[in-house]
Short mmCIF file of C-alpha atoms and ligand atoms in Angstrom, two decimals:
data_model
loop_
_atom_site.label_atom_id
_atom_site.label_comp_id
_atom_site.label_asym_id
_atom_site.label_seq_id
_atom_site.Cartn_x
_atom_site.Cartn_y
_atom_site.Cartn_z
CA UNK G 1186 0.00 0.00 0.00
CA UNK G 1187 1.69 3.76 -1.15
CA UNK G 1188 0.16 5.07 2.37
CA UNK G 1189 2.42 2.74 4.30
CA UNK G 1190 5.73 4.48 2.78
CA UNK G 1191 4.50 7.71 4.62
CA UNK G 1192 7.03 9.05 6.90
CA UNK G 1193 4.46 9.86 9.68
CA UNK G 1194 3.01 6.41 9.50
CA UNK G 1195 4.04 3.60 11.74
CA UNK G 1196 2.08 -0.08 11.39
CA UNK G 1197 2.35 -2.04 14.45
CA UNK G 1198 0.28 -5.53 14.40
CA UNK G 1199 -0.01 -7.99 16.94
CA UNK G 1200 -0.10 -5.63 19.78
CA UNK G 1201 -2.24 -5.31 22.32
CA UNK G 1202 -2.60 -1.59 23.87
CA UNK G 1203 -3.19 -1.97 27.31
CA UNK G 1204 -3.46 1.15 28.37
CA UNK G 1205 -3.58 5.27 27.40
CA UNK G 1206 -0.68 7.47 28.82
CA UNK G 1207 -1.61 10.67 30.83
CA UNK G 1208 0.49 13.92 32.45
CA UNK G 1209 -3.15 15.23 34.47
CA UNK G 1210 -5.75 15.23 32.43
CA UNK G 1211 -3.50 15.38 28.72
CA UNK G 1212 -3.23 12.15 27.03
CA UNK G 1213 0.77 11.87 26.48
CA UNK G 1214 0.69 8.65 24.68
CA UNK G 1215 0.08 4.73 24.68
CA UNK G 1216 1.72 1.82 26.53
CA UNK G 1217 1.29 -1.38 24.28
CA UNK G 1218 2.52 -5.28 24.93
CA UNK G 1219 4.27 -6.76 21.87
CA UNK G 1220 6.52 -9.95 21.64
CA UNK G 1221 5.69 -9.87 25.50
CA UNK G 1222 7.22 -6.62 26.08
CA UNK G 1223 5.94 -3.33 27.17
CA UNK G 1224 6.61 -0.35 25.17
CA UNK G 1225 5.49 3.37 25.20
CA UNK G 1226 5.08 5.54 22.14
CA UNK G 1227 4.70 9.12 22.74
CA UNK G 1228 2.47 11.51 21.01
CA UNK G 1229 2.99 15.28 20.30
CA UNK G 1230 -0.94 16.41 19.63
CA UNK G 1231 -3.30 13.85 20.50
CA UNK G 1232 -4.30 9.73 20.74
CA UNK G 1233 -7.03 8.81 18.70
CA UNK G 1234 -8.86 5.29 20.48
CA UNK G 1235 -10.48 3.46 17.74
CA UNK G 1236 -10.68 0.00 19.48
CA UNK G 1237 -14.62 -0.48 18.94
CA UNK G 1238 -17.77 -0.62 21.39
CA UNK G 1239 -16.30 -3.69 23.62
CA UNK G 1240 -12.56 -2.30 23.84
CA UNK G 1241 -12.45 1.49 23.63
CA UNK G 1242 -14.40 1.75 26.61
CA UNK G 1243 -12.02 -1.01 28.20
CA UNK G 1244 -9.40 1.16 27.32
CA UNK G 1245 -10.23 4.51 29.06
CA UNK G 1246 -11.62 2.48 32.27
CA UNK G 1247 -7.75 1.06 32.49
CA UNK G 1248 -6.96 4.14 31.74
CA UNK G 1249 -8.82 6.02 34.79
CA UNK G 1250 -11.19 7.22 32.93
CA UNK G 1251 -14.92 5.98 33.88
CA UNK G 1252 -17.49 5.74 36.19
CA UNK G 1253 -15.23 6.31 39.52
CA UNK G 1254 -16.65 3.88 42.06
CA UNK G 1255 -16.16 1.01 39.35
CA UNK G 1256 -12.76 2.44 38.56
CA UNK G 1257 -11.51 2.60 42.12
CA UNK G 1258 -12.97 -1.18 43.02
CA UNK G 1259 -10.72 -1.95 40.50
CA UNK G 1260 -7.73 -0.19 42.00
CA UNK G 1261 -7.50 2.00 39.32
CA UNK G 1262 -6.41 5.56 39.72
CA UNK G 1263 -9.41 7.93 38.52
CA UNK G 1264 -8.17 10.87 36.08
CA UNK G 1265 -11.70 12.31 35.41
CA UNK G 1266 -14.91 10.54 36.59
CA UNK G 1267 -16.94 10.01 33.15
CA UNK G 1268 -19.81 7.61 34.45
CA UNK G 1269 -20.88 6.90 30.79
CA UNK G 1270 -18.16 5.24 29.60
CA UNK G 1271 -18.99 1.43 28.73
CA UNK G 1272 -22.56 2.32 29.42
CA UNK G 1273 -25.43 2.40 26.73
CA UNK G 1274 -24.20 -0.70 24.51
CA UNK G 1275 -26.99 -1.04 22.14
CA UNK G 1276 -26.72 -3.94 19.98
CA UNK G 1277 -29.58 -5.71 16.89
CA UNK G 1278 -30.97 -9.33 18.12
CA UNK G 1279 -31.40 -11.26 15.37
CA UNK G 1280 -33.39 -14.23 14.96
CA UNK G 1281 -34.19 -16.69 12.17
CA UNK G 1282 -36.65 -19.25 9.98
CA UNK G 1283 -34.56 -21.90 8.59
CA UNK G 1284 -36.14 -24.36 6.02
CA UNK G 1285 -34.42 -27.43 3.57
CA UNK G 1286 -34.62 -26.72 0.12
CA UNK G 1287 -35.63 -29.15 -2.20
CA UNK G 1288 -32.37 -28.30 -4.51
CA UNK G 1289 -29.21 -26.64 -5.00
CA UNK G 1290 -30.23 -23.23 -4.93
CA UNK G 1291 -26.57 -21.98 -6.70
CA UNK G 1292 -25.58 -19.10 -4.91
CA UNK G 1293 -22.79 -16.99 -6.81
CA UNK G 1294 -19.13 -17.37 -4.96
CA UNK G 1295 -19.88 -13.74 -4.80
CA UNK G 1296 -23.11 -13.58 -3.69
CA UNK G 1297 -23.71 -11.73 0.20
CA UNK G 1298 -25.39 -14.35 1.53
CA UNK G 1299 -27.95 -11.53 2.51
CA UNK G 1300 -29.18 -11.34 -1.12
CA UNK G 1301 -32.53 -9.74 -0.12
CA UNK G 1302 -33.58 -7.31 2.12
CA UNK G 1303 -36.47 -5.57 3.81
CA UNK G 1304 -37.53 -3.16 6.30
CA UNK G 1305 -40.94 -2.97 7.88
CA UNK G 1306 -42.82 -0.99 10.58
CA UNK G 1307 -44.77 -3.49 13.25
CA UNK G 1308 -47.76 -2.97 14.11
CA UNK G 1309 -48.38 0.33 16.07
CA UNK G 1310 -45.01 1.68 15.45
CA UNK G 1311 -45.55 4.93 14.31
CA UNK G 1312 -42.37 6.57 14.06
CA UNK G 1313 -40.52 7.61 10.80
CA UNK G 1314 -38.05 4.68 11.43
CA UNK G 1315 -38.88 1.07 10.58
CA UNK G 1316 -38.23 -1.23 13.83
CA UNK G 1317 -37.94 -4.44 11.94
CA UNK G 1318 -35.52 -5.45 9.49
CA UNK G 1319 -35.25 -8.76 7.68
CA UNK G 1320 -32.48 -10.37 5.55
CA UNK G 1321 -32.92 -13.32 3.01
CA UNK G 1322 -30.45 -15.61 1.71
CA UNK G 1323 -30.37 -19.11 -0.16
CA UNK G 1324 -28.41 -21.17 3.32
CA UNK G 1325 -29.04 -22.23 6.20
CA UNK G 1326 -28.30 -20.00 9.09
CA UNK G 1327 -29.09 -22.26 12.31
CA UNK G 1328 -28.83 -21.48 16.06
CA UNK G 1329 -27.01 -23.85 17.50
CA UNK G 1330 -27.95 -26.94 18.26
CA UNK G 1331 -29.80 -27.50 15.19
CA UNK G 1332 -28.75 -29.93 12.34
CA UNK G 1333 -28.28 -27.93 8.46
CA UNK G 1334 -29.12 -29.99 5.52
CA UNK G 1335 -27.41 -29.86 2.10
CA UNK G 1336 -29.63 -27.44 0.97
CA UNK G 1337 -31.36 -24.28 2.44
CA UNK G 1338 -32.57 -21.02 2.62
CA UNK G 1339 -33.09 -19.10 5.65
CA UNK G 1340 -35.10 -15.30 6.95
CA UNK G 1341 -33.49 -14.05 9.46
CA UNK G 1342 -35.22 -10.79 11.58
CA UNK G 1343 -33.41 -7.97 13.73
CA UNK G 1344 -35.17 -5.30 15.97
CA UNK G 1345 -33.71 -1.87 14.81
CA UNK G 1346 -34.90 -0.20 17.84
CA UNK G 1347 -34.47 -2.45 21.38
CA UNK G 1348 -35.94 -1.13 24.32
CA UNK G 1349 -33.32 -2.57 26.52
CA UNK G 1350 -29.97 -0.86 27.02
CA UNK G 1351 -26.62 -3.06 28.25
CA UNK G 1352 -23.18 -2.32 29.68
CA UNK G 1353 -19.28 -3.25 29.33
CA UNK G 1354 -17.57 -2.99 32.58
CA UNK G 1355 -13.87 -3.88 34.08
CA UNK G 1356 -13.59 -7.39 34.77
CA UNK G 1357 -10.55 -6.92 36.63
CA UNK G 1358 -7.40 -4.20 35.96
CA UNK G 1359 -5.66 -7.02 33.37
CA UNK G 1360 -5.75 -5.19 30.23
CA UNK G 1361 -5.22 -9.21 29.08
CA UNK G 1362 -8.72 -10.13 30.32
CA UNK G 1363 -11.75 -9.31 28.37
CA UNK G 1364 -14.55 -7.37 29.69
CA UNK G 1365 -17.92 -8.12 31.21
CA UNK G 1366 -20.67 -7.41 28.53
CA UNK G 1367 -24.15 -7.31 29.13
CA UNK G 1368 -26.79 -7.04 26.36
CA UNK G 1369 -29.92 -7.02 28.09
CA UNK G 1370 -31.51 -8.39 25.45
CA UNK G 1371 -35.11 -9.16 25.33
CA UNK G 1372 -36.08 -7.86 29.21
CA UNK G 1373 -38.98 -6.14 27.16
CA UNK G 1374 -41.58 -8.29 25.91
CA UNK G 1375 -42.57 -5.60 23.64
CA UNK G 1376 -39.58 -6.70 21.67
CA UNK G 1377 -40.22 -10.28 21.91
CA UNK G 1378 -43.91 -9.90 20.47
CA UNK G 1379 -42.11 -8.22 17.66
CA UNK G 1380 -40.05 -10.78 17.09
CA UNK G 1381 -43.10 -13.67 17.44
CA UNK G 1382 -44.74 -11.54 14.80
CA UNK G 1383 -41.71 -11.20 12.79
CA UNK G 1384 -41.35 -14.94 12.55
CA UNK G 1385 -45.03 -15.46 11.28
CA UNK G 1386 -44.08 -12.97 8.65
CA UNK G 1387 -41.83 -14.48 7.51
CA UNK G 1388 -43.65 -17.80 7.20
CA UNK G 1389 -46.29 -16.38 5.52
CA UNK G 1390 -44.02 -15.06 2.87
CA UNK G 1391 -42.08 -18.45 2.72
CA UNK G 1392 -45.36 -20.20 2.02
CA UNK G 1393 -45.72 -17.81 -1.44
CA UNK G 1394 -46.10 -19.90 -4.07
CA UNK G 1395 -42.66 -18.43 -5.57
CA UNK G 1396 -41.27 -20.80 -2.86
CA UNK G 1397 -43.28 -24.21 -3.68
CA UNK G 1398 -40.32 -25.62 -6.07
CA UNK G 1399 -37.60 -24.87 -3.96
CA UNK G 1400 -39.77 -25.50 0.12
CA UNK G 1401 -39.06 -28.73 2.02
CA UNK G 1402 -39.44 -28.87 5.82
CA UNK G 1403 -38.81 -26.22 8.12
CA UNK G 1404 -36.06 -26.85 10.12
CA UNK G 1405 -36.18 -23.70 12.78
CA UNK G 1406 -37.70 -23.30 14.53
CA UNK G 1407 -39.59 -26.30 13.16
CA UNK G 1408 -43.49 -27.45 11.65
CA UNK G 1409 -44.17 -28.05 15.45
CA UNK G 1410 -43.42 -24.79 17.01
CA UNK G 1411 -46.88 -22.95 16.16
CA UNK G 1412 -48.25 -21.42 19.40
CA UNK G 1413 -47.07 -18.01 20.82
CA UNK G 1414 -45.47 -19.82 23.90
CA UNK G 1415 -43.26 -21.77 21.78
CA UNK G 1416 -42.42 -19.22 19.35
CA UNK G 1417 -41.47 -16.96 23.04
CA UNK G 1418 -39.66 -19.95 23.78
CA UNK G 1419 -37.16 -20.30 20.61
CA UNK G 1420 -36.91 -16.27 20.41
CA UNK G 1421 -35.75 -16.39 24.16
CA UNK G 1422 -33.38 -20.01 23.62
CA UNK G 1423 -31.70 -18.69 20.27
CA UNK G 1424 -31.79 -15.18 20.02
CA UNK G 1425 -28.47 -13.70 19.54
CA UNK G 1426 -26.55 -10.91 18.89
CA UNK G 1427 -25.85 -9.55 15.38
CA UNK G 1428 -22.62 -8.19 15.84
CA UNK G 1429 -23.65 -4.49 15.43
CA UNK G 1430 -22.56 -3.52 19.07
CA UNK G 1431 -22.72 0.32 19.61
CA UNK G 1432 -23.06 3.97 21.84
CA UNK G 1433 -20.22 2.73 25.01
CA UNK G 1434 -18.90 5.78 24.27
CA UNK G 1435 -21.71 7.88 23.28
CA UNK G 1436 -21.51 11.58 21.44
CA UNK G 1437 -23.33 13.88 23.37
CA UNK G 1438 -23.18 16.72 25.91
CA UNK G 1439 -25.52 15.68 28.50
CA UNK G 1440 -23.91 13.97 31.89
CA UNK G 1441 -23.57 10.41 30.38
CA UNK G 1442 -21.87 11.85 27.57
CA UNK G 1443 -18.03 10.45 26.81
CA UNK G 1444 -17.15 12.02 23.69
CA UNK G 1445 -18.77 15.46 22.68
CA UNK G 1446 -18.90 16.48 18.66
CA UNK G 1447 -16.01 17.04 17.95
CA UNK G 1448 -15.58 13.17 19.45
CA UNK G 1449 -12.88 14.52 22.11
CA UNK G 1450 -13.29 13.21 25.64
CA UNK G 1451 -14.85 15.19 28.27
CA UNK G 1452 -13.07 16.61 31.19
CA UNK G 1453 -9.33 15.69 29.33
CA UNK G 1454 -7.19 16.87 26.60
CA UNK G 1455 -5.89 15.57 24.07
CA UNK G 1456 -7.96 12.50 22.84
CA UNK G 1457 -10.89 11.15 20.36
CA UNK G 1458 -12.61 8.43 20.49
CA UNK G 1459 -13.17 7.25 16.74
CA UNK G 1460 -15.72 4.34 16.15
CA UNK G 1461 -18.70 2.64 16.70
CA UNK G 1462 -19.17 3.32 20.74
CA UNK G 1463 -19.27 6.84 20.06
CA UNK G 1464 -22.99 6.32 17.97
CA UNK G 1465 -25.29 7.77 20.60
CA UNK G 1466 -28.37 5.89 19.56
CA UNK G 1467 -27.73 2.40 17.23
CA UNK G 1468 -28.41 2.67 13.38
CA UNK G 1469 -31.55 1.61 12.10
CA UNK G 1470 -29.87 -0.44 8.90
CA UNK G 1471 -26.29 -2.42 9.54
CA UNK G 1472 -23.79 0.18 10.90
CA UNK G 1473 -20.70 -0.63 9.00
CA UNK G 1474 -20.90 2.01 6.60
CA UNK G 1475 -21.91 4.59 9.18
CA UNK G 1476 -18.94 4.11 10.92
CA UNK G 1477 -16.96 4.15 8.35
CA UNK G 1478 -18.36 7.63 8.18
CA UNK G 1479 -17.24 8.32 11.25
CA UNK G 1480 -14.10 8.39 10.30
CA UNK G 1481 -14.33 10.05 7.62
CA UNK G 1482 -15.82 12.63 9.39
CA UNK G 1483 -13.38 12.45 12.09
CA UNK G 1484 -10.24 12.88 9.56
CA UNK G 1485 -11.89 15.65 8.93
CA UNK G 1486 -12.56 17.22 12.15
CA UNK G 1487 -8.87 16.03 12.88
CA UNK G 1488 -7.60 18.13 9.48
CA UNK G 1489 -9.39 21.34 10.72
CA UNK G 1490 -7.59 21.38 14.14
CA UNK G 1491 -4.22 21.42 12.76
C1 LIG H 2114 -19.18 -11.67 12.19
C2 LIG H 2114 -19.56 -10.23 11.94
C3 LIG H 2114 -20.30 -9.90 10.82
C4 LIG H 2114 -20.67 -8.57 10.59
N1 LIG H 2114 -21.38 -8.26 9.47
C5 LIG H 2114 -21.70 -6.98 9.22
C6 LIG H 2114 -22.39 -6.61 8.03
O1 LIG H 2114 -22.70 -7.46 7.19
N2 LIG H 2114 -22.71 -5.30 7.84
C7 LIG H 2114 -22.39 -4.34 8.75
O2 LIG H 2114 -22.71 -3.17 8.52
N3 LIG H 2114 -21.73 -4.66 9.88
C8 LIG H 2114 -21.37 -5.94 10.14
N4 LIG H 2114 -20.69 -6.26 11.27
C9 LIG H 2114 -20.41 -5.18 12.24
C10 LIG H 2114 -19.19 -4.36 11.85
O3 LIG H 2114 -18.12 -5.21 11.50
C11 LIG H 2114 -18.79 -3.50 13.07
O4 LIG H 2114 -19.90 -2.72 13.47
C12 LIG H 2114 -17.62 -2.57 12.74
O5 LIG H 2114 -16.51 -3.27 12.25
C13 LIG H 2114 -17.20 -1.83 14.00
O6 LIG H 2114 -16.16 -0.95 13.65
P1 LIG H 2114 -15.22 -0.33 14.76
O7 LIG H 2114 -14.17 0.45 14.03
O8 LIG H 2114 -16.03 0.36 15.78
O9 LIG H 2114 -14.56 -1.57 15.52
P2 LIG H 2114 -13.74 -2.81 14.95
O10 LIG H 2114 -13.97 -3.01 13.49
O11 LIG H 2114 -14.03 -3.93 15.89
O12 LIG H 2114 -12.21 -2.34 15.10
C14 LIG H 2114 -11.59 -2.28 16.36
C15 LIG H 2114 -10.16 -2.75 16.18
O13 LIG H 2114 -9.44 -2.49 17.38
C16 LIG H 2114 -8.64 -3.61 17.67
N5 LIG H 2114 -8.39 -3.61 19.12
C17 LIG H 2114 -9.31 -3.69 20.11
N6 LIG H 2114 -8.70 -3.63 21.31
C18 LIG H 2114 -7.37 -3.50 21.06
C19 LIG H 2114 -6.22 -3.40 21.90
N7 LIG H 2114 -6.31 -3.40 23.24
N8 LIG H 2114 -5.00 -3.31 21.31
C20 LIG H 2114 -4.88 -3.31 19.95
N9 LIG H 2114 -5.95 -3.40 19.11
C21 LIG H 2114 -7.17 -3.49 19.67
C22 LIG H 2114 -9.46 -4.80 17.21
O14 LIG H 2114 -8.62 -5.93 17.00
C23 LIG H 2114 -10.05 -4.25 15.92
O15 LIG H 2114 -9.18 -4.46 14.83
C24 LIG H 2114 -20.29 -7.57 11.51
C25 LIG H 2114 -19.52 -7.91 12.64
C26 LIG H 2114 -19.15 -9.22 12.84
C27 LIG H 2114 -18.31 -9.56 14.06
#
């Protein structure tokens, strides 16, 4: 790559940061293990954290920044008490309808795997945003515990808009360890008689007669899982996450805020948070691109400083 020959551009992979530097409240640098060594590398304007919505706010808690109580029953020295770091993870639950297909259904080596797409309202949603959002695609993609076939096809449905709100906390002051998530996922049974709703959907659609050449059995959650107790049953037993974890960082300038908009940390100098925790509320749609615009957007911010 031409960028790597840049001067003021140093690679380092297969390191592990384990914590940000500080003189008071000015980020000085990073500390980083590599080849089990500790190193430092000093900055001369400012540390840009880009380590996504589990690890960034990891990062600042080791770093003493974070709620202070949690920080100081970890030992850790507090450099600005910031109680909404790791707080307001927000995250898509996805679940699915899984049937055999009667053939091959020859999906392209390029092909997505989510080749169609579609976002609805539910019922009684009346906001401007669709809460539902469902993805289509010719395999099988099974919770665990549940036996694919040759061939398949499968719907799978995420809520846009959870009512529940989770965390990412210090497990202990080992930068080594990983952190303690909590999704909170499905405490609302709004959400979950979205998702029962959602799943008859998307049987209704499978039983189109577009589908008749291609339908055999339904293999999740199965022909025998009809009543709203068992469909409450495999939303609670298989739900998962679908990797789009945001906001432990959030943009804002209310109390729980971490980053404000110009995505520097509150109450130090000297450093940006630049990623996906910094989202305040989670995207309605997948939130790769988004945060991709978010850096974008924070080059630029970044550019305009100088
Ligand atoms: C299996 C999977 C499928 C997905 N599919 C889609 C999709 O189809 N569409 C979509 O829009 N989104 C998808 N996502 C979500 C998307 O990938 C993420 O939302 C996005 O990558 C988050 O970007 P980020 O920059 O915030 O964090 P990340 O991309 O996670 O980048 C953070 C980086 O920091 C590094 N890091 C963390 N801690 C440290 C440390 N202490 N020291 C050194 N490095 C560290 C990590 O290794 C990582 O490289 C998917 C995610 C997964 C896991």
């Amino acid at each position: 790559m031409p960028i790597l020959q840049r001067p003021n551009l140093t690679v380092i992979t297969g390191a592990l940061v384990t914590r940000l530097l500080f003189e008071g409240t000015r980020a000085v640098g990073v500390e980083y293990l590599h080849s089990a060594m500790l190193h430092q590398v000093k900055v001369n304007r400012e540390v840009i954290l880009s380590a996504g919505a589990f690890d960034s706010p990891k990062l600042l808690m080791l770093s003493g920044i974070g709620d202070a109580a949690h920080l100081q029953a970890m030992g850790i020295s507090v450099v600005v008490d910031l109680p909404g770091v790791g707080q307001n993870l927000q995250d898509h639950v996805v679940v699915s309808v899984v049937y055999q297909a009667t053939q091959n259904l020859h999906f392209a080596s390029t092909s997505s795997i989510g080749e169609a797409g579609l976002f609805l309202h539910s019922e009684g949603n009346l906001e401007a945003t669709p809460d539902l959002q469902f993805f289509f695609g010719p395999i099988q993609f099974l919770p665990p515990g549940y036996t694919p076939s040759d061939f398949g096809f499968t719907g799978a449905v995420t809520l846009t808009r959870l009512q529940n709100i989770g965390s990412v906390s210090l497990r202990s002051p080992d930068p080594k360890d990983t952190p303690v998530i909590r999704l909170n996922c499905l405490q609302s049974e709004a959400d979950v008689e979205k998702l029962v709703a959602a799943i008859k959907l998307m049987r209704q659609l499978f039983q189109d007669s577009a589908f008749d050449e291609f339908r055999a059995e339904e293999v999740a959650p199965g022909a025998d899982v009809i009543s709203d107790e068992a469909l409450v049953a495999y939303i609670r037993g298989t739900g998962s996450t679908f990797w789009h974890s945001v906001g432990t960082c959030k943009m804002g300038t209310d109390p729980m805020a971490v980053v404000n908009p110009e995505l520097r940390v509150h109450g130090v100098e000297g450093l940006r948070v630049v990623d996906a925790s910094i989202m305040p509320t989670i995207t309605t749609g997948n939130p790769n691109a988004p945060i991709i615009m978010i850096g974008e957007k924070a080059a630029d911010l970044i550019k305009a400083a100088d």
